[in-house]
Coordinates of N, CA and C and ligand atoms in Angstrom, one line a residue:
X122 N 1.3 2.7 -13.3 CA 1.1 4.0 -12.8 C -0.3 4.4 -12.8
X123 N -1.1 4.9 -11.6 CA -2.1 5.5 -11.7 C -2.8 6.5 -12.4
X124 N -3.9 5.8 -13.4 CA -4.2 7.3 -13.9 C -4.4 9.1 -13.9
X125 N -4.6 9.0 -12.0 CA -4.8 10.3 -11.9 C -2.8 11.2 -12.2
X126 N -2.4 10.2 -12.0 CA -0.5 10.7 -12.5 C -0.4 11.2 -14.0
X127 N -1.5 10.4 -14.8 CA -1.4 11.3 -16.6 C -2.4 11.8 -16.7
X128 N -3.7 12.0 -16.1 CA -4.4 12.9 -16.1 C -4.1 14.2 -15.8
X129 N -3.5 14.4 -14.7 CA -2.8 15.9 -14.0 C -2.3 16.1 -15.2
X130 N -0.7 14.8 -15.5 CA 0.4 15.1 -16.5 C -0.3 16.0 -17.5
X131 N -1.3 15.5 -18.1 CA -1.8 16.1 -19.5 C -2.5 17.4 -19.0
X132 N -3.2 17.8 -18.2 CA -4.1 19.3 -18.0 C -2.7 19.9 -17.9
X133 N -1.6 19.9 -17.2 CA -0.1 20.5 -17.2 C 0.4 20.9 -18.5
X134 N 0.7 19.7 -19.1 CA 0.8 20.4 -20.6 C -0.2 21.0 -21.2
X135 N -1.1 20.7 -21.2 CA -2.2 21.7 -21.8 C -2.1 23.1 -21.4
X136 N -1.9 23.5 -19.8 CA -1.8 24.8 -19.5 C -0.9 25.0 -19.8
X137 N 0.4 24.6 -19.4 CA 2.0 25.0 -19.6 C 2.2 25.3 -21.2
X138 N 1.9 24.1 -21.8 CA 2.5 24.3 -23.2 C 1.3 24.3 -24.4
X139 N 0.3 24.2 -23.7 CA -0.7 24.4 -24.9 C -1.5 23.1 -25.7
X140 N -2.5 23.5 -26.3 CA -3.4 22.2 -27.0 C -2.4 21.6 -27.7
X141 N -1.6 22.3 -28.6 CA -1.2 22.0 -29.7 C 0.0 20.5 -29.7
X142 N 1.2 21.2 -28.5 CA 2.1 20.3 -28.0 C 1.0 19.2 -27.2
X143 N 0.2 19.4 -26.6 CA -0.4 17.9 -25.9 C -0.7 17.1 -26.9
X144 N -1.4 17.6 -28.1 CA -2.1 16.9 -29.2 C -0.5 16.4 -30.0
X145 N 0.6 16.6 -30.1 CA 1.7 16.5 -30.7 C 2.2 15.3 -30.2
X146 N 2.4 15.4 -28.5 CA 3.0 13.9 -28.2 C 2.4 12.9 -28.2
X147 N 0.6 13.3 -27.8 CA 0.4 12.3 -27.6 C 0.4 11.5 -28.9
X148 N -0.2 11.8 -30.0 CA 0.2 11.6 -31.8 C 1.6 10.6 -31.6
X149 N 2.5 11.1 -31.0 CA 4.0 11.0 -31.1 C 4.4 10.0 -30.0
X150 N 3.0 9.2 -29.3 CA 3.6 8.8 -28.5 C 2.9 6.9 -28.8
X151 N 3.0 6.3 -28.8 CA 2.8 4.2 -29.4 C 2.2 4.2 -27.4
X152 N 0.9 4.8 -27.6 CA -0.1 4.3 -26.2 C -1.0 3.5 -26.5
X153 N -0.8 2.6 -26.1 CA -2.1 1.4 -25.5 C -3.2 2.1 -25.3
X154 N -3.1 2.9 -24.4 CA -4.8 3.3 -24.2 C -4.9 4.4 -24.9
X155 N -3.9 5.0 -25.8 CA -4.4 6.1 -26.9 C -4.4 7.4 -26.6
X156 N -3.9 7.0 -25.4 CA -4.2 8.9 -24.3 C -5.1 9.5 -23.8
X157 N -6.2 8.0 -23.5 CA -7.4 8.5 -23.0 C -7.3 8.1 -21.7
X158 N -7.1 8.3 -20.4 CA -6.9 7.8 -19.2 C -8.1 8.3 -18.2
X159 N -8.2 7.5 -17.2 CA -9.1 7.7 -16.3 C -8.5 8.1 -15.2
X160 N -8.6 8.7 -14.2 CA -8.3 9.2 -13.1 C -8.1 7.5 -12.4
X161 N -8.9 7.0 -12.5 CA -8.8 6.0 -11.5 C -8.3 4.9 -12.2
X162 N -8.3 4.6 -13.2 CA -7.2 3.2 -14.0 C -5.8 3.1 -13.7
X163 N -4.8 2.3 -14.5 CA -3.8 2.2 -13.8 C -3.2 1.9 -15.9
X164 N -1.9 2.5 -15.8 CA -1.5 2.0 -17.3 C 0.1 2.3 -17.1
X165 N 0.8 1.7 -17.8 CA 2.1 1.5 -18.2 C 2.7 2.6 -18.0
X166 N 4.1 2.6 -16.9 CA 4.8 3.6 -16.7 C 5.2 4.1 -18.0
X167 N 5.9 2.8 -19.0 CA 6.3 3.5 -20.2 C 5.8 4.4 -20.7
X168 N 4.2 4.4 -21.1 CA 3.5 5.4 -21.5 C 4.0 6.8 -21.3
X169 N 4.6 7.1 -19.6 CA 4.6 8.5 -19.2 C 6.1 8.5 -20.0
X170 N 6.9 7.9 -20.0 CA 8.5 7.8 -20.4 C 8.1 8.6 -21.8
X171 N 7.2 8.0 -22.3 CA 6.8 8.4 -24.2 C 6.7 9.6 -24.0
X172 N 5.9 9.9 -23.6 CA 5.0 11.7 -23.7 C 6.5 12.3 -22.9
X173 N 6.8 12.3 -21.4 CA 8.1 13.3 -20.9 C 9.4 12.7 -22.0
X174 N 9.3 12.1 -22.8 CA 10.6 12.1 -23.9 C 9.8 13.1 -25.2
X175 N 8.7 12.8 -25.8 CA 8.4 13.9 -26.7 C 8.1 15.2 -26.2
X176 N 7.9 15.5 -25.0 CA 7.5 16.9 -24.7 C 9.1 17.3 -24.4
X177 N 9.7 17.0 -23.7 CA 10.9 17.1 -23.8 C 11.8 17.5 -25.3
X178 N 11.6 16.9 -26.1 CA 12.0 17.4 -27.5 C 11.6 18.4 -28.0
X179 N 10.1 18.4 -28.1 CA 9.2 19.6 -28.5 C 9.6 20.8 -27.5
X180 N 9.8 20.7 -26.4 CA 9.8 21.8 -25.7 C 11.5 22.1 -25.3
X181 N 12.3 21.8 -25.5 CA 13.7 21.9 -25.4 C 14.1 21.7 -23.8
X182 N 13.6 21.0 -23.4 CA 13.6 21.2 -21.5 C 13.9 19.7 -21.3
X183 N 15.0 19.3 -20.7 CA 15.2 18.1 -20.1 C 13.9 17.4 -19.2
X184 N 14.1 16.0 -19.8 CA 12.5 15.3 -18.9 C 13.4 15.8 -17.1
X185 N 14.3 15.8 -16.7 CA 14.2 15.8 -14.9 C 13.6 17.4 -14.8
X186 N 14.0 17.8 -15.6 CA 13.1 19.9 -15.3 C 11.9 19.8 -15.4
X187 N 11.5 18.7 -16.4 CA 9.6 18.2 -16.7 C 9.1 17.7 -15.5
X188 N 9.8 16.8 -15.4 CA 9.4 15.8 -14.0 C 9.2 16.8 -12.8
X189 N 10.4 17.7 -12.6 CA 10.1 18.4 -11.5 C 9.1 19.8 -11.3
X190 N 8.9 20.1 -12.4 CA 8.0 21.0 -12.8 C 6.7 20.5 -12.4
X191 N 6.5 18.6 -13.0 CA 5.0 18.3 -12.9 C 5.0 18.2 -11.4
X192 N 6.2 17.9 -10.5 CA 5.7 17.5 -9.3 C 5.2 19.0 -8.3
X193 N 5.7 19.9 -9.0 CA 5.1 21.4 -8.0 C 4.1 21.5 -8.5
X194 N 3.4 20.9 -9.6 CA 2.1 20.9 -10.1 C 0.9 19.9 -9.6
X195 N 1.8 18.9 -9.2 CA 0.9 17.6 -8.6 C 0.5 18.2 -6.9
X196 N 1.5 18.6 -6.7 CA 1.5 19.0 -5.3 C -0.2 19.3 -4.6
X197 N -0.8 19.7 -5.3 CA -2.5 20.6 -5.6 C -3.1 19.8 -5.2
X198 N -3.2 18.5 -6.2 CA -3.9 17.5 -6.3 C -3.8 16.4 -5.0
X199 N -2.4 16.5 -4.1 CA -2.5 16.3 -3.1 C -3.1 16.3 -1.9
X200 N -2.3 18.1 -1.8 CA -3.2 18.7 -0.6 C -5.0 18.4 -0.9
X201 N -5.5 18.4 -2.3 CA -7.0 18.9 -2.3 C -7.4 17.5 -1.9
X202 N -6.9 16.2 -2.5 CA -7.6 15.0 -2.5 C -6.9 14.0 -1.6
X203 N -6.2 14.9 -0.8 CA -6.2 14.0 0.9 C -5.4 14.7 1.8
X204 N -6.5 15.3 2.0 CA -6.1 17.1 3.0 C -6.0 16.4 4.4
X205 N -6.9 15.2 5.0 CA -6.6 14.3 5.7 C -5.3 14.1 6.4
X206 N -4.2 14.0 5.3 CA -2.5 13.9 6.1 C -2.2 14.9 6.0
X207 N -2.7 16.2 5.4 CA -1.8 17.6 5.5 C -2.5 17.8 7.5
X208 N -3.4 17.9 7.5 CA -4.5 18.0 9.0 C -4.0 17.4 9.6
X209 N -3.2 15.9 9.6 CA -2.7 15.1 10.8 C -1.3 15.6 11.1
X210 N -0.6 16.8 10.0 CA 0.8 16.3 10.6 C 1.0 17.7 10.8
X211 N 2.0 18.5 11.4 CA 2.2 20.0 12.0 C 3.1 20.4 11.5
X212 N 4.1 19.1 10.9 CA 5.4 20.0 10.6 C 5.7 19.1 9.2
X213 N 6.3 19.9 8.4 CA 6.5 19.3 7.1 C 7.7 18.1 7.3
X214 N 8.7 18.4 8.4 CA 9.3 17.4 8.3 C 9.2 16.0 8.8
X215 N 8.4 16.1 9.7 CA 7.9 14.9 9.8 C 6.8 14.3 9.1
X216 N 6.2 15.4 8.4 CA 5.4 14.5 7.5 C 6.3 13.9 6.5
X217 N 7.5 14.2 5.8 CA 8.4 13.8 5.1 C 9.1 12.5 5.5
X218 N 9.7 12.8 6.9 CA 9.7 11.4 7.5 C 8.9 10.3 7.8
X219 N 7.9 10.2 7.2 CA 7.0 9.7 7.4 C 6.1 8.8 5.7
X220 N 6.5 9.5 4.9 CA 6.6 9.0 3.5 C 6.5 7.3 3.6
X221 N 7.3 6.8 3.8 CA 7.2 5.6 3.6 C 6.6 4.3 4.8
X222 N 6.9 4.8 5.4 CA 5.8 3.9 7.4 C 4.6 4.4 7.5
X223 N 4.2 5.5 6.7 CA 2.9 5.5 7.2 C 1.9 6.5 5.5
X224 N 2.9 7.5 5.2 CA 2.1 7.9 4.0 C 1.6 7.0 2.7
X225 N 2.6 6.6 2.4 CA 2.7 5.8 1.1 C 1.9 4.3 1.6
X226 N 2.2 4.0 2.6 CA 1.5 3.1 3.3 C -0.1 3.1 3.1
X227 N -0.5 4.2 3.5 CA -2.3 4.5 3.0 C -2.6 4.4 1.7
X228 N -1.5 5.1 1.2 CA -1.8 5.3 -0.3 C -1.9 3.6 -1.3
X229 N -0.9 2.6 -0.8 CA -1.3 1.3 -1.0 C -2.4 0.5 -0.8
X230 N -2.8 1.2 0.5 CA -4.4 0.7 1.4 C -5.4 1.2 0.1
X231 N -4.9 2.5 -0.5 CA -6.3 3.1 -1.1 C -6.2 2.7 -2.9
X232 N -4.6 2.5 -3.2 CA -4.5 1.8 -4.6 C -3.6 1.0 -4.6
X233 N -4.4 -0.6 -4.5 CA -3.4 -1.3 -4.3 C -2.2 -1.7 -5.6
X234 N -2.5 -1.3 -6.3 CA -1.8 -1.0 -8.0 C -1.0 -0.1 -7.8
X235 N -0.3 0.3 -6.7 CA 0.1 1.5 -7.0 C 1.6 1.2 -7.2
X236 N 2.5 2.1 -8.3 CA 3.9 1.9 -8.2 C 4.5 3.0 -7.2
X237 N 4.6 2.6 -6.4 CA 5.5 3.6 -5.2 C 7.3 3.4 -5.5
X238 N 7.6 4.6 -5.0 CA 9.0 4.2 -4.2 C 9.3 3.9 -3.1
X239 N 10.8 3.4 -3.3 CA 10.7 3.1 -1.3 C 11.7 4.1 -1.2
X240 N 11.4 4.6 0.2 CA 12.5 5.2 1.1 C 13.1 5.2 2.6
X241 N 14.5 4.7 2.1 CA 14.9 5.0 3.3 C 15.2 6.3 4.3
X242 N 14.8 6.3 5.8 CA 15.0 7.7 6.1 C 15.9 7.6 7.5
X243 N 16.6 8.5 7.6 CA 17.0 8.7 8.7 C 16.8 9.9 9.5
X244 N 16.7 10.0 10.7 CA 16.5 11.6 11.0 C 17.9 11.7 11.8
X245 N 18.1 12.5 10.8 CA 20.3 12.9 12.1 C 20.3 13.7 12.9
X246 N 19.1 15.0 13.4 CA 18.7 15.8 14.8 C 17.2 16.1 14.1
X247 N 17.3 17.0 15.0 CA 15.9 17.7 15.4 C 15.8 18.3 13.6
X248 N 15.9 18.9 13.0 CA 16.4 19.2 11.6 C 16.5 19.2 10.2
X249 N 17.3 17.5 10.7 CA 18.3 17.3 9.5 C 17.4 15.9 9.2
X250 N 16.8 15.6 8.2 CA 17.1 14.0 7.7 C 17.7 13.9 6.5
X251 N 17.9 12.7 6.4 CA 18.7 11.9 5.4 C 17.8 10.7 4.8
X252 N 17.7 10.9 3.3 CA 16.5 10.0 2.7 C 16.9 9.1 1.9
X253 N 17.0 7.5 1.4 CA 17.5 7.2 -0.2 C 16.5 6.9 -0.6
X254 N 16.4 7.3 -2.0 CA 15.1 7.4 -2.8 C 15.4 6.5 -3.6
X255 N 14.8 4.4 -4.3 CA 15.1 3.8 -5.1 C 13.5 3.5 -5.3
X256 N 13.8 3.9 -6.8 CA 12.3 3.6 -7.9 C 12.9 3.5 -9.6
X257 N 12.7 2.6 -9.7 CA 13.3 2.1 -10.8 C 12.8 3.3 -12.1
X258 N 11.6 4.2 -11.5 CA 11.1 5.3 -12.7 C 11.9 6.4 -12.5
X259 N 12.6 6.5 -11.2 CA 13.9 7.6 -11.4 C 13.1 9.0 -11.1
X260 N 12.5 9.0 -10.7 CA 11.5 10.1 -10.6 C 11.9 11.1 -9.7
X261 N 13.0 10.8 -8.8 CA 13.8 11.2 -7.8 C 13.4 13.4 -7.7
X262 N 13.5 13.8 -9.1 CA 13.0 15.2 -9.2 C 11.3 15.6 -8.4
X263 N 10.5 14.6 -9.0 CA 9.1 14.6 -8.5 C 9.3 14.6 -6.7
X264 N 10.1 13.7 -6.3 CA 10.1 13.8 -4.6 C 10.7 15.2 -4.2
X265 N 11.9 15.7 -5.2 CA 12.6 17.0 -4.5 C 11.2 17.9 -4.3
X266 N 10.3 17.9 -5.5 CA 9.5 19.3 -6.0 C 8.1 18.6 -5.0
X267 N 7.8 17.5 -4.5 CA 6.5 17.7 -3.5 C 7.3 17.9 -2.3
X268 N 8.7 17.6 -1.6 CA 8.8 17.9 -0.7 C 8.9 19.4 -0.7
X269 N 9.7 20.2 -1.2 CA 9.4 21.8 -1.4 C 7.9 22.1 -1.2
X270 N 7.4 21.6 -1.7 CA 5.7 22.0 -1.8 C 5.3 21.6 -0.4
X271 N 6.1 20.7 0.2 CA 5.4 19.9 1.6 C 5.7 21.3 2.7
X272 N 7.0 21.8 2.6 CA 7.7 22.8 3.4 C 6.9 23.9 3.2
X273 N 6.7 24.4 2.1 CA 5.9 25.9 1.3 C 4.6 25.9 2.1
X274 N 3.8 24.6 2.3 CA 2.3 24.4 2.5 C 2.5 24.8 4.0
X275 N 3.6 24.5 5.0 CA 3.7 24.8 6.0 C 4.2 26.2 6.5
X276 N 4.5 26.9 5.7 CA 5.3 27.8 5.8 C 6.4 27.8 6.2
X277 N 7.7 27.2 6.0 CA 8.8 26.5 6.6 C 10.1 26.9 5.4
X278 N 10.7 27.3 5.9 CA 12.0 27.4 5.2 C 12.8 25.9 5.2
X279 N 13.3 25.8 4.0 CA 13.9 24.5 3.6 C 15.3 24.7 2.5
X280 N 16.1 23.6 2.7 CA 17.7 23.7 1.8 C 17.3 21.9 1.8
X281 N 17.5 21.3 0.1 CA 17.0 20.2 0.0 C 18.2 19.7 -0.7
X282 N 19.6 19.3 -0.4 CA 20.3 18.4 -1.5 C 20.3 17.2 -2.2
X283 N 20.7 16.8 -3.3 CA 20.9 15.5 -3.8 C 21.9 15.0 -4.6
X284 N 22.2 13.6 -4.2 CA 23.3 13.3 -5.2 C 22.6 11.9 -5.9
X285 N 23.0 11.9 -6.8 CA 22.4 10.4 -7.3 C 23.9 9.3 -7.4
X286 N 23.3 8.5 -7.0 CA 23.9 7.1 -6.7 C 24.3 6.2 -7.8
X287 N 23.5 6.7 -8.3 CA 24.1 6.1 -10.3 C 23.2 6.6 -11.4
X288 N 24.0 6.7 -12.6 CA 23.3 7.5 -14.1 C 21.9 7.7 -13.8
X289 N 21.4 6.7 -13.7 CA 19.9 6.7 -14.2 C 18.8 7.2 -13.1
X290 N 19.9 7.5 -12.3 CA 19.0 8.3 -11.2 C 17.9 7.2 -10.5
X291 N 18.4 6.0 -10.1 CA 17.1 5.0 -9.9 C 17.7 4.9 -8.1
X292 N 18.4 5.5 -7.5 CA 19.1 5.7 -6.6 C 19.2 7.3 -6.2
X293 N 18.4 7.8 -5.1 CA 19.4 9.0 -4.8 C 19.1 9.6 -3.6
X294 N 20.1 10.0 -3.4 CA 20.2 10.3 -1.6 C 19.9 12.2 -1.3
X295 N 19.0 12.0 -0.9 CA 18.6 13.2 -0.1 C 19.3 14.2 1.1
X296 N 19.6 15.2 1.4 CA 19.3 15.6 2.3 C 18.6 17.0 2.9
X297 N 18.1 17.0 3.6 CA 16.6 17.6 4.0 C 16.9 18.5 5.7
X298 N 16.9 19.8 4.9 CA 17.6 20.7 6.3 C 16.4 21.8 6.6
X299 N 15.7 22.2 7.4 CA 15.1 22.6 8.0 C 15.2 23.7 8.6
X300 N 14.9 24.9 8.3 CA 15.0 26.0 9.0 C 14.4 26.8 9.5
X301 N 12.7 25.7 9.0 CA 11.9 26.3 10.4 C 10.9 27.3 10.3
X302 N 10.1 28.1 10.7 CA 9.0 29.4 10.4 C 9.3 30.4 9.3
X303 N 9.2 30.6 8.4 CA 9.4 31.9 7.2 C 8.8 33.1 7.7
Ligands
LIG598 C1 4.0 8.4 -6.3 C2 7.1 10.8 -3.5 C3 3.4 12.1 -0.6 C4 0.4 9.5 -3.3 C5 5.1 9.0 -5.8 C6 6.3 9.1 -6.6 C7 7.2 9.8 -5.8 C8 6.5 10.1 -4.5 C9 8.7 10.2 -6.1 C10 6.6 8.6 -8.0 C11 6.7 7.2 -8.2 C12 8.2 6.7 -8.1 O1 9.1 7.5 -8.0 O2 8.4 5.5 -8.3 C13 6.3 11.4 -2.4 C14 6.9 12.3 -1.5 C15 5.8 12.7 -0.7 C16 4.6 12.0 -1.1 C17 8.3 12.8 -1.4 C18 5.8 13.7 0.5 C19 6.4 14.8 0.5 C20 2.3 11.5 -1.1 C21 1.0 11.8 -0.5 C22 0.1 11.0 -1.3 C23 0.9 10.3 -2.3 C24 0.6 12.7 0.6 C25 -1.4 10.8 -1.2 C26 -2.0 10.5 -0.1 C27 1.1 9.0 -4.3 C28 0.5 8.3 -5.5 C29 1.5 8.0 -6.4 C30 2.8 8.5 -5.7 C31 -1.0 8.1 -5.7 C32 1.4 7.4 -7.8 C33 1.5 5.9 -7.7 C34 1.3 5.3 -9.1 O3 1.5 6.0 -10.1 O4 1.1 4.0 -9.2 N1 5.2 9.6 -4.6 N2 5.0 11.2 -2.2 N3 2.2 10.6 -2.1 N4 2.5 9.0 -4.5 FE1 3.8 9.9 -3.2

C-alpha cells in the first residue's frame, strides 16, 4: 500500500480523534516501519489492518464506518494531487466508469507498486451502472465514499447500493444511479 494512504490515514486521526489516540495505536500497533511513513514509500497492507483494528477499539466505530470515513477524507488529496482527471472528465459518472480502463490505469503508470482493485463495470443506460468490486483489502466502503465525493465534486445527485458477495467483503457489487444536476 502506498504511503501517501497512511500518511492521510494518520493527519485523519490526528484531526478526527486526536494526538493522543494516533499515539495509542500506533504504540498498539507491531509496524515495521514504526509509523514513520513517507508519502512516497510503499508498506504492508497489514500495517493499515493494525491501526483501523486499534482505532476501531479505541474509538467504538466499526473499521467499514473508519474506512468509509477515511475515504470522504482522501477524496481532497485526490482532486488536489491529480486535478488532471477531475479537468478531463464532465460527468462523475463516467469518470466512475472509467476507474479501471483508464483511471487506475495511470495510477499504475505513476506507482507501479501500487495495490489496486479491479473492477468490473457495466453501464445498464444512460444512468445506471453496475460495478464488482474484488480486492482482497475489502476496502469496498473506501470506493462507496470517493465515489460520493466523485458525484458531490460535480454537483450531481446520486443513490449508491451494495451488496457484498461474501463475509469478508473481498467481493461487492455496486449499483450506481444517477440523478443528475443538484
Ligand atoms: C486505491 C477506488 C479514483 C488512486 C484505491 C482503493 C479503492 C479505490 C477502493 C483501495 C485499494 C483496494 O480496495 O484494494 C477508487 C474509486 C475511484 C478512484 C472508486 C473513483 C471514484 C482514483 C483516482 C486516483 C486513484 C482519481 C488518482 C489518480 C489510487 C491510489 C490508491 C488507490 C494511489 C492506493 C494504491 C495503494 O495503496 O497501493 N482506489 N479509486 N484512485 N487509488 Fe483509487
Amino acid at each position: 500500500m502506498k504511503g501517501i494512504v497512511f500518511t492521510e490515514f494518520l493527519e485523519m486521526v490526528e484531526d478526527k480523534f486526536g494526538l493522543e489516540t494516533l499515539d495509542y495505536i500506533i504504540t498498539n500497533s507491531e509496524l515495521e516501519s514504526e509509523g514513520s511513513y513517507t508519502a512516497v514509500g510503499t508498506y504492508d497492507f497489514f500495517e493499515m489492518q493494525q491501526l483501523l483494528t486499534h482505532l476501531s477499539e479505541v474509538s467504538k466505530i466499526p473499521v467499514n464506518d473508519l474506512i468509509y470515513t477515511y475515504g470522504l477524507f482522501f477524496f481532497k488529496t485526490l482532486t488536489t494531487h491529480h486535478s488532471d482527471i477531475f479537468n478531463y472528465y464532465t460527468s462523475p459518472l463516467d469518470l466512475v466508469a472509467s476507474i479501471e480502463n483508464h483511471i487506475h490505469v495511470q495510477v499504475r503508470k505513476i506507482y507501479p507498486d501500487a495495490e489496486l482493485p479491479s473492477f468490473t463495470v457495466k453501464k445498464e443506460n444512460d444512468h445506471e451502472l453496475s460495478l464488482l468490486y474484488s480486492s482482497e483489502r475489502a476496502m469496498f466502503m473506501f470506493a462507496k465514499a470517493l465515489m460520493e465525493k466523485t458525484f458531490e465534486y460535480y454537483k450531481e445527485n446520486v443513490e449508491i447500493k451494495y451488496e457484498l458477495m461474501n463475509e469478508q467483503g473481498t467481493q461487492v457489487k455496486f449499483l450506481i444511479k444517477s440523478y443528475g444536476p443538484n
